[in-house]
């Protein structure tokens, strides 16, 4: 109730003061004439208006007072009206501010929704491209062909060929060293092999050097190791070629392997490097690297889950020993998912592979 009275009161006062002010103006105008008419018959010796001098002063004072009162009432009315208008303007401004704030909030919400929609579309586009690339790579792997081998068997054969090339280099160096420095021990070795079941050298005439050299060069030390032939020379070869494998010989072997298998595996390797580049250059992996997070490692997990153990090893050797792929060796470290998946049982050069892979994983001797 009181709130309604407060709202109506200024309006009432405006009207009251306005009416009073307006009424006082004609009253002030008429007041001199009314007083003259009243006192005209009551003042002695009144002939002209000048005889009303004292009365005039009174009338003047009265008129001014009325006009002043009228001015005050009208001024009050104006002040109240202005206050009312100011309040109305203030309310309009407050309403405008509220509307502006609401508009800003709506714009911010719209911006956030647009950003979310944009991020969703980007991720959907990224995932569509990624899964298409993985599918294409899987199809390319199934289509691999070399001689009579298909698919993953080509990968297995490639690893065996790489290992064979390394053996050929290591065996050649080892055998040349013995033939040059200790020929007599080679003769004794050839003579002793039939007792270990190696019968292909049984017919060798050890008195003829050409036969000894030919038989020795044809010997496959891997077969002797497999058959557990007890010989100092076999143990020395095993130590030379495998226990302390030579990385420079591995480099030579891979170079020969790369030349021979380029036509077979080039599209396969190109497919892998394209996918790794795509992931590494994506804003999602870059964001993880900047923030130290692993929110997007699922894509690499999906990719590597498509690889067979033999494929994993072949990709490692491709990154490690191909001179143009040092970048790939580093990119495969991301999220530490690739190198820990390499199975030790498939290491072709156990001591060297173990050392290099542990370094890539970040394992030290103290760990």
Short mmCIF file of C-alpha atoms in Angstrom, two decimals:
data_model
loop_
_atom_site.label_atom_id
_atom_site.label_comp_id
_atom_site.label_asym_id
_atom_site.label_seq_id
_atom_site.Cartn_x
_atom_site.Cartn_y
_atom_site.Cartn_z
CA UNK A 1 0.00 0.00 0.00
CA UNK A 2 2.70 2.48 1.05
CA UNK A 3 4.69 1.62 -2.07
CA UNK A 4 1.73 2.67 -4.25
CA UNK A 5 1.41 5.93 -2.27
CA UNK A 6 5.11 6.71 -2.83
CA UNK A 7 4.68 6.11 -6.53
CA UNK A 8 1.60 8.39 -6.82
CA UNK A 9 2.75 11.15 -4.39
CA UNK A 10 5.19 12.90 -6.79
CA UNK A 11 2.48 13.09 -9.44
CA UNK A 12 0.03 14.65 -6.94
CA UNK A 13 2.59 17.18 -5.73
CA UNK A 14 3.39 18.19 -9.30
CA UNK A 15 -0.25 18.94 -9.94
CA UNK A 16 -0.73 20.79 -6.62
CA UNK A 17 2.36 22.99 -7.02
CA UNK A 18 1.59 23.67 -10.66
CA UNK A 19 -2.00 24.69 -9.95
CA UNK A 20 -0.96 26.85 -7.01
CA UNK A 21 1.75 28.54 -9.08
CA UNK A 22 -0.64 29.21 -11.95
CA UNK A 23 -3.35 30.55 -9.63
CA UNK A 24 -0.95 32.86 -7.82
CA UNK A 25 0.14 34.58 -11.03
CA UNK A 26 -3.30 36.06 -11.97
CA UNK A 27 -3.91 36.70 -8.26
CA UNK A 28 -0.75 38.80 -8.15
CA UNK A 29 -1.87 40.65 -11.30
CA UNK A 30 -5.37 41.38 -10.01
CA UNK A 31 -4.30 42.20 -6.47
CA UNK A 32 -3.35 45.94 -7.14
CA UNK A 33 -6.67 46.67 -8.82
CA UNK A 34 -8.70 45.00 -6.11
CA UNK A 35 -6.86 46.90 -3.41
CA UNK A 36 -7.25 50.21 -5.30
CA UNK A 37 -10.98 49.59 -5.72
CA UNK A 38 -11.31 48.70 -2.05
CA UNK A 39 -9.43 51.71 -0.65
CA UNK A 40 -10.55 54.29 -3.21
CA UNK A 41 -13.72 55.20 -1.30
CA UNK A 42 -12.05 54.98 2.08
CA UNK A 43 -9.08 57.32 1.66
CA UNK A 44 -9.63 61.03 2.20
CA UNK A 45 -8.52 63.57 -0.37
CA UNK A 46 -8.00 60.81 -2.94
CA UNK A 47 -7.82 62.40 -6.31
CA UNK A 48 -5.17 60.53 -8.23
CA UNK A 49 -3.49 57.17 -7.94
CA UNK A 50 -0.43 58.95 -6.58
CA UNK A 51 -2.38 59.54 -3.39
CA UNK A 52 -2.19 55.79 -2.83
CA UNK A 53 1.60 55.87 -2.43
CA UNK A 54 1.72 54.19 0.97
CA UNK A 55 -0.89 51.72 -0.06
CA UNK A 56 1.08 51.12 -3.28
CA UNK A 57 4.08 50.08 -1.33
CA UNK A 58 1.95 47.58 0.52
CA UNK A 59 0.42 46.34 -2.70
CA UNK A 60 3.85 46.03 -4.31
CA UNK A 61 5.13 44.00 -1.42
CA UNK A 62 2.08 41.82 -1.54
CA UNK A 63 2.29 41.26 -5.31
CA UNK A 64 5.97 40.39 -5.25
CA UNK A 65 5.35 37.93 -2.47
CA UNK A 66 2.60 36.27 -4.50
CA UNK A 67 4.76 36.14 -7.62
CA UNK A 68 7.66 34.77 -5.58
CA UNK A 69 5.37 32.15 -4.09
CA UNK A 70 4.13 31.27 -7.58
CA UNK A 71 7.76 30.93 -8.77
CA UNK A 72 8.59 28.72 -5.82
CA UNK A 73 5.61 26.44 -6.43
CA UNK A 74 6.33 26.20 -10.15
CA UNK A 75 10.03 25.59 -9.42
CA UNK A 76 9.14 22.82 -7.00
CA UNK A 77 6.82 21.34 -9.57
CA UNK A 78 9.62 21.48 -12.16
CA UNK A 79 12.12 19.92 -9.77
CA UNK A 80 9.75 17.08 -8.95
CA UNK A 81 9.04 16.54 -12.66
CA UNK A 82 12.77 16.51 -13.44
CA UNK A 83 13.42 14.04 -10.63
CA UNK A 84 10.70 11.83 -12.01
CA UNK A 85 12.15 12.06 -15.52
CA UNK A 86 15.64 11.33 -14.16
CA UNK A 87 14.32 8.24 -12.39
CA UNK A 88 12.59 7.13 -15.56
CA UNK A 89 15.83 7.73 -17.52
CA UNK A 90 17.80 5.86 -14.87
CA UNK A 91 15.41 2.93 -15.09
CA UNK A 92 15.75 3.00 -18.86
CA UNK A 93 19.53 3.03 -18.56
CA UNK A 94 19.43 0.19 -16.02
CA UNK A 95 17.16 -1.78 -18.31
CA UNK A 96 19.44 -1.06 -21.25
CA UNK A 97 22.45 -2.21 -19.21
CA UNK A 98 20.61 -5.40 -18.27
CA UNK A 99 19.69 -5.99 -21.90
CA UNK A 100 23.29 -5.29 -22.94
CA UNK A 101 24.63 -7.70 -20.32
CA UNK A 102 22.11 -10.30 -21.42
CA UNK A 103 23.16 -9.76 -25.05
CA UNK A 104 26.83 -10.09 -24.12
CA UNK A 105 26.08 -13.27 -22.18
CA UNK A 106 24.09 -14.67 -25.09
CA UNK A 107 26.89 -13.75 -27.49
CA UNK A 108 29.45 -15.46 -25.22
CA UNK A 109 27.28 -18.58 -25.00
CA UNK A 110 26.83 -18.55 -28.77
CA UNK A 111 30.60 -18.16 -29.21
CA UNK A 112 31.23 -21.10 -26.87
CA UNK A 113 28.66 -23.24 -28.68
CA UNK A 114 30.19 -22.30 -32.03
CA UNK A 115 33.65 -23.15 -30.69
CA UNK A 116 32.43 -26.52 -29.38
CA UNK A 117 30.75 -27.22 -32.71
CA UNK A 118 33.90 -26.22 -34.57
CA UNK A 119 36.10 -28.41 -32.34
CA UNK A 120 33.70 -31.33 -32.79
CA UNK A 121 33.74 -30.94 -36.55
CA UNK A 122 37.55 -30.71 -36.57
CA UNK A 123 37.89 -33.89 -34.51
CA UNK A 124 35.36 -35.72 -36.66
CA UNK A 125 37.23 -34.70 -39.79
CA UNK A 126 40.55 -35.70 -38.20
CA UNK A 127 39.22 -39.10 -37.09
CA UNK A 128 37.63 -39.80 -40.47
CA UNK A 129 40.92 -39.08 -42.23
CA UNK A 130 42.91 -41.09 -39.69
CA UNK A 131 40.76 -44.20 -39.85
CA UNK A 132 40.71 -44.05 -43.65
CA UNK A 133 44.52 -43.94 -43.64
CA UNK A 134 44.74 -46.89 -41.22
CA UNK A 135 42.31 -48.89 -43.36
CA UNK A 136 44.27 -48.08 -46.49
CA UNK A 137 47.53 -49.12 -44.80
CA UNK A 138 45.99 -52.38 -43.63
CA UNK A 139 44.82 -53.09 -47.19
CA UNK A 140 48.29 -52.28 -48.56
CA UNK A 141 49.84 -54.71 -46.06
CA UNK A 142 47.49 -57.48 -47.16
CA UNK A 143 48.42 -56.78 -50.78
CA UNK A 144 52.19 -57.08 -50.20
CA UNK A 145 53.70 -59.64 -52.56
CA UNK A 146 57.21 -60.98 -53.09
CA UNK A 147 57.97 -64.16 -54.97
CA UNK A 148 55.33 -66.59 -53.68
CA UNK A 149 54.78 -64.78 -50.36
CA UNK A 150 51.83 -62.57 -49.49
CA UNK A 151 50.90 -60.10 -46.76
CA UNK A 152 52.61 -60.47 -43.40
CA UNK A 153 54.75 -63.34 -44.71
CA UNK A 154 56.53 -60.76 -46.88
CA UNK A 155 57.36 -58.82 -43.69
CA UNK A 156 58.77 -61.94 -42.02
CA UNK A 157 60.83 -62.75 -45.10
CA UNK A 158 62.14 -59.17 -45.21
CA UNK A 159 63.39 -59.44 -41.62
CA UNK A 160 65.06 -62.78 -42.39
CA UNK A 161 66.71 -61.34 -45.48
CA UNK A 162 68.03 -58.38 -43.50
CA UNK A 163 69.45 -60.78 -40.91
CA UNK A 164 70.99 -62.93 -43.67
CA UNK A 165 72.71 -59.92 -45.20
CA UNK A 166 74.20 -59.06 -41.82
CA UNK A 167 75.38 -62.66 -41.36
CA UNK A 168 77.00 -62.62 -44.79
CA UNK A 169 78.99 -59.47 -43.96
CA UNK A 170 79.99 -60.66 -40.48
CA UNK A 171 80.82 -64.20 -41.66
CA UNK A 172 82.92 -62.93 -44.55
CA UNK A 173 85.04 -60.68 -42.33
CA UNK A 174 85.43 -63.37 -39.65
CA UNK A 175 86.42 -66.10 -42.11
CA UNK A 176 88.88 -63.91 -44.02
CA UNK A 177 90.57 -63.05 -40.74
CA UNK A 178 91.04 -66.72 -39.80
CA UNK A 179 92.21 -67.76 -43.27
CA UNK A 180 94.79 -65.00 -43.26
CA UNK A 181 96.01 -65.32 -39.67
CA UNK A 182 95.46 -68.93 -38.60
CA UNK A 183 95.00 -71.25 -41.58
CA UNK A 184 96.13 -74.34 -39.68
CA UNK A 185 93.35 -73.91 -37.12
CA UNK A 186 90.86 -73.74 -40.00
CA UNK A 187 92.20 -77.09 -41.22
CA UNK A 188 91.83 -78.60 -37.75
CA UNK A 189 88.33 -77.18 -37.51
CA UNK A 190 87.28 -78.75 -40.86
CA UNK A 191 88.71 -82.10 -39.81
CA UNK A 192 86.80 -82.02 -36.50
CA UNK A 193 83.37 -81.10 -37.88
CA UNK A 194 82.33 -84.63 -39.05
CA UNK A 195 82.59 -85.78 -35.42
CA UNK A 196 79.86 -83.23 -34.63
CA UNK A 197 77.58 -84.53 -37.37
CA UNK A 198 78.59 -81.98 -40.03
CA UNK A 199 79.09 -84.45 -42.84
CA UNK A 200 79.21 -82.05 -45.79
CA UNK A 201 82.90 -81.46 -45.08
CA UNK A 202 83.78 -85.13 -44.60
CA UNK A 203 85.07 -85.49 -48.16
CA UNK A 204 87.27 -82.40 -48.03
CA UNK A 205 90.96 -83.20 -48.62
CA UNK A 206 92.59 -81.00 -46.03
CA UNK A 207 95.93 -81.32 -47.80
CA UNK A 208 94.53 -79.30 -50.67
CA UNK A 209 94.18 -75.64 -49.63
CA UNK A 210 91.67 -74.73 -52.32
CA UNK A 211 89.24 -77.38 -51.04
CA UNK A 212 89.71 -76.26 -47.43
CA UNK A 213 89.07 -72.61 -48.32
CA UNK A 214 86.01 -73.42 -50.42
CA UNK A 215 84.48 -75.67 -47.73
CA UNK A 216 85.23 -73.15 -44.98
CA UNK A 217 83.66 -70.28 -46.91
CA UNK A 218 80.53 -72.34 -47.48
CA UNK A 219 80.13 -73.21 -43.80
CA UNK A 220 77.07 -71.71 -42.13
CA UNK A 221 78.06 -70.82 -38.58
CA UNK A 222 74.39 -70.30 -37.70
CA UNK A 223 73.79 -74.00 -38.32
CA UNK A 224 76.81 -74.90 -36.17
CA UNK A 225 75.48 -72.67 -33.35
CA UNK A 226 72.04 -74.25 -33.66
CA UNK A 227 73.55 -77.74 -33.55
CA UNK A 228 75.56 -76.69 -30.47
CA UNK A 229 78.90 -77.60 -31.99
CA UNK A 230 81.49 -77.29 -29.21
CA UNK A 231 84.37 -75.36 -30.76
CA UNK A 232 86.39 -72.33 -29.85
CA UNK A 233 85.96 -70.96 -33.37
CA UNK A 234 82.17 -71.27 -33.19
CA UNK A 235 82.10 -69.46 -29.86
CA UNK A 236 84.35 -66.73 -31.23
CA UNK A 237 82.06 -66.26 -34.22
CA UNK A 238 78.98 -66.11 -32.01
CA UNK A 239 80.64 -63.48 -29.86
CA UNK A 240 81.88 -61.52 -32.88
CA UNK A 241 78.66 -61.56 -34.86
CA UNK A 242 75.90 -61.60 -32.26
CA UNK A 243 76.95 -61.17 -28.63
CA UNK A 244 78.97 -58.12 -29.61
CA UNK A 245 77.17 -57.32 -32.85
CA UNK A 246 78.76 -54.66 -35.02
CA UNK A 247 76.48 -51.71 -35.75
CA UNK A 248 78.53 -50.64 -38.76
CA UNK A 249 77.89 -54.06 -40.30
CA UNK A 250 74.18 -53.71 -39.51
CA UNK A 251 74.23 -50.37 -41.38
CA UNK A 252 75.84 -52.04 -44.41
CA UNK A 253 73.38 -54.90 -44.29
CA UNK A 254 70.40 -52.55 -44.11
CA UNK A 255 71.69 -50.49 -47.01
CA UNK A 256 71.84 -53.62 -49.18
CA UNK A 257 68.44 -54.73 -47.87
CA UNK A 258 66.90 -51.33 -48.65
CA UNK A 259 68.16 -51.47 -52.23
CA UNK A 260 66.85 -54.99 -52.80
CA UNK A 261 63.45 -54.51 -51.14
CA UNK A 262 62.66 -50.95 -52.24
CA UNK A 263 60.24 -52.11 -54.91
CA UNK A 264 58.48 -54.44 -52.46
CA UNK A 265 58.19 -52.27 -49.35
CA UNK A 266 58.38 -48.63 -50.52
CA UNK A 267 54.60 -48.09 -50.60
CA UNK A 268 54.29 -49.88 -47.24
CA UNK A 269 56.86 -47.60 -45.58
CA UNK A 270 55.40 -44.49 -47.27
CA UNK A 271 52.02 -45.35 -45.82
CA UNK A 272 53.45 -45.61 -42.29
CA UNK A 273 55.46 -42.37 -42.49
CA UNK A 274 52.41 -40.52 -43.84
CA UNK A 275 50.26 -41.64 -40.90
CA UNK A 276 52.95 -40.76 -38.33
CA UNK A 277 53.41 -37.31 -39.88
CA UNK A 278 49.66 -36.79 -39.92
CA UNK A 279 49.42 -37.59 -36.20
CA UNK A 280 52.52 -35.61 -35.22
CA UNK A 281 51.41 -32.49 -37.08
CA UNK A 282 47.82 -32.63 -35.84
CA UNK A 283 46.71 -29.94 -33.38
CA UNK A 284 45.65 -32.67 -30.95
CA UNK A 285 49.14 -34.13 -30.45
CA UNK A 286 50.66 -30.63 -30.46
CA UNK A 287 48.23 -29.66 -27.70
CA UNK A 288 49.28 -32.71 -25.67
CA UNK A 289 52.95 -31.83 -26.11
CA UNK A 290 52.38 -28.22 -25.01
CA UNK A 291 50.32 -29.22 -21.96
CA UNK A 292 52.25 -32.35 -21.03
CA UNK A 293 49.09 -34.47 -21.36
CA UNK A 294 48.23 -37.76 -23.10
CA UNK A 295 44.60 -37.09 -23.99
CA UNK A 296 45.03 -38.10 -27.63
CA UNK A 297 47.34 -41.12 -27.44
CA UNK A 298 44.41 -43.40 -28.32
CA UNK A 299 45.06 -42.80 -32.03
CA UNK A 300 48.60 -44.17 -31.82
CA UNK A 301 47.38 -47.06 -29.72
CA UNK A 302 44.87 -47.89 -32.45
CA UNK A 303 47.55 -47.59 -35.15
CA UNK A 304 50.14 -49.78 -33.41
CA UNK A 305 47.51 -52.36 -32.49
CA UNK A 306 47.13 -52.99 -36.23
CA UNK A 307 50.81 -53.98 -36.55
CA UNK A 308 52.01 -57.53 -36.11
CA UNK A 309 55.14 -58.04 -33.94
CA UNK A 310 57.21 -58.57 -37.11
CA UNK A 311 55.87 -55.33 -38.59
CA UNK A 312 56.84 -53.46 -35.43
CA UNK A 313 60.43 -54.72 -35.70
CA UNK A 314 60.64 -53.91 -39.41
CA UNK A 315 59.38 -50.36 -38.78
CA UNK A 316 61.98 -49.97 -36.03
CA UNK A 317 64.84 -51.06 -38.33
CA UNK A 318 63.45 -48.78 -41.06
CA UNK A 319 63.51 -45.80 -38.67
CA UNK A 320 66.85 -46.71 -37.10
CA UNK A 321 69.02 -47.59 -40.09
CA UNK A 322 67.58 -45.62 -43.00
CA UNK A 323 69.59 -42.34 -43.04
CA UNK A 324 66.60 -40.22 -44.04
CA UNK A 325 64.42 -41.44 -41.18
CA UNK A 326 66.04 -40.00 -38.06
CA UNK A 327 62.94 -37.81 -37.63
CA UNK A 328 60.78 -40.93 -37.58
CA UNK A 329 62.95 -42.48 -34.87
CA UNK A 330 62.13 -39.45 -32.69
CA UNK A 331 58.44 -39.23 -33.59
CA UNK A 332 57.93 -42.87 -32.61
CA UNK A 333 58.89 -41.87 -29.06
CA UNK A 334 55.65 -39.88 -28.66
CA UNK A 335 53.56 -41.15 -25.72
CA UNK A 336 56.20 -43.91 -25.27
CA UNK A 337 53.91 -46.43 -26.96
CA UNK A 338 55.96 -47.86 -29.83
CA UNK A 339 59.33 -48.98 -28.48
CA UNK A 340 58.04 -50.77 -25.34
CA UNK A 341 55.93 -52.96 -27.67
CA UNK A 342 58.96 -54.38 -29.48
CA UNK A 343 59.37 -58.01 -28.44
CA UNK A 344 62.90 -59.03 -27.42
CA UNK A 345 62.36 -62.47 -28.93
CA UNK A 346 62.28 -60.85 -32.38
CA UNK A 347 65.48 -58.84 -31.99
CA UNK A 348 67.69 -59.76 -34.94
CA UNK A 349 70.82 -58.33 -33.29
CA UNK A 350 70.03 -58.85 -29.64
CA UNK A 351 72.79 -56.93 -27.85
CA UNK A 352 72.67 -53.91 -30.17
CA UNK A 353 68.88 -53.87 -30.43
CA UNK A 354 68.42 -54.13 -26.67
CA UNK A 355 70.82 -51.27 -26.01
CA UNK A 356 69.36 -48.99 -28.70
CA UNK A 357 65.72 -49.65 -27.81
CA UNK A 358 66.32 -49.10 -24.10
CA UNK A 359 67.90 -45.75 -24.93
CA UNK A 360 64.86 -44.81 -27.02
CA UNK A 361 62.50 -45.82 -24.22
CA UNK A 362 64.60 -43.90 -21.72
CA UNK A 363 65.75 -46.87 -19.61
CA UNK A 364 69.14 -46.45 -17.92
CA UNK A 365 71.43 -48.87 -16.12
CA UNK A 366 70.25 -47.55 -12.75
CA UNK A 367 66.62 -48.20 -13.46
#
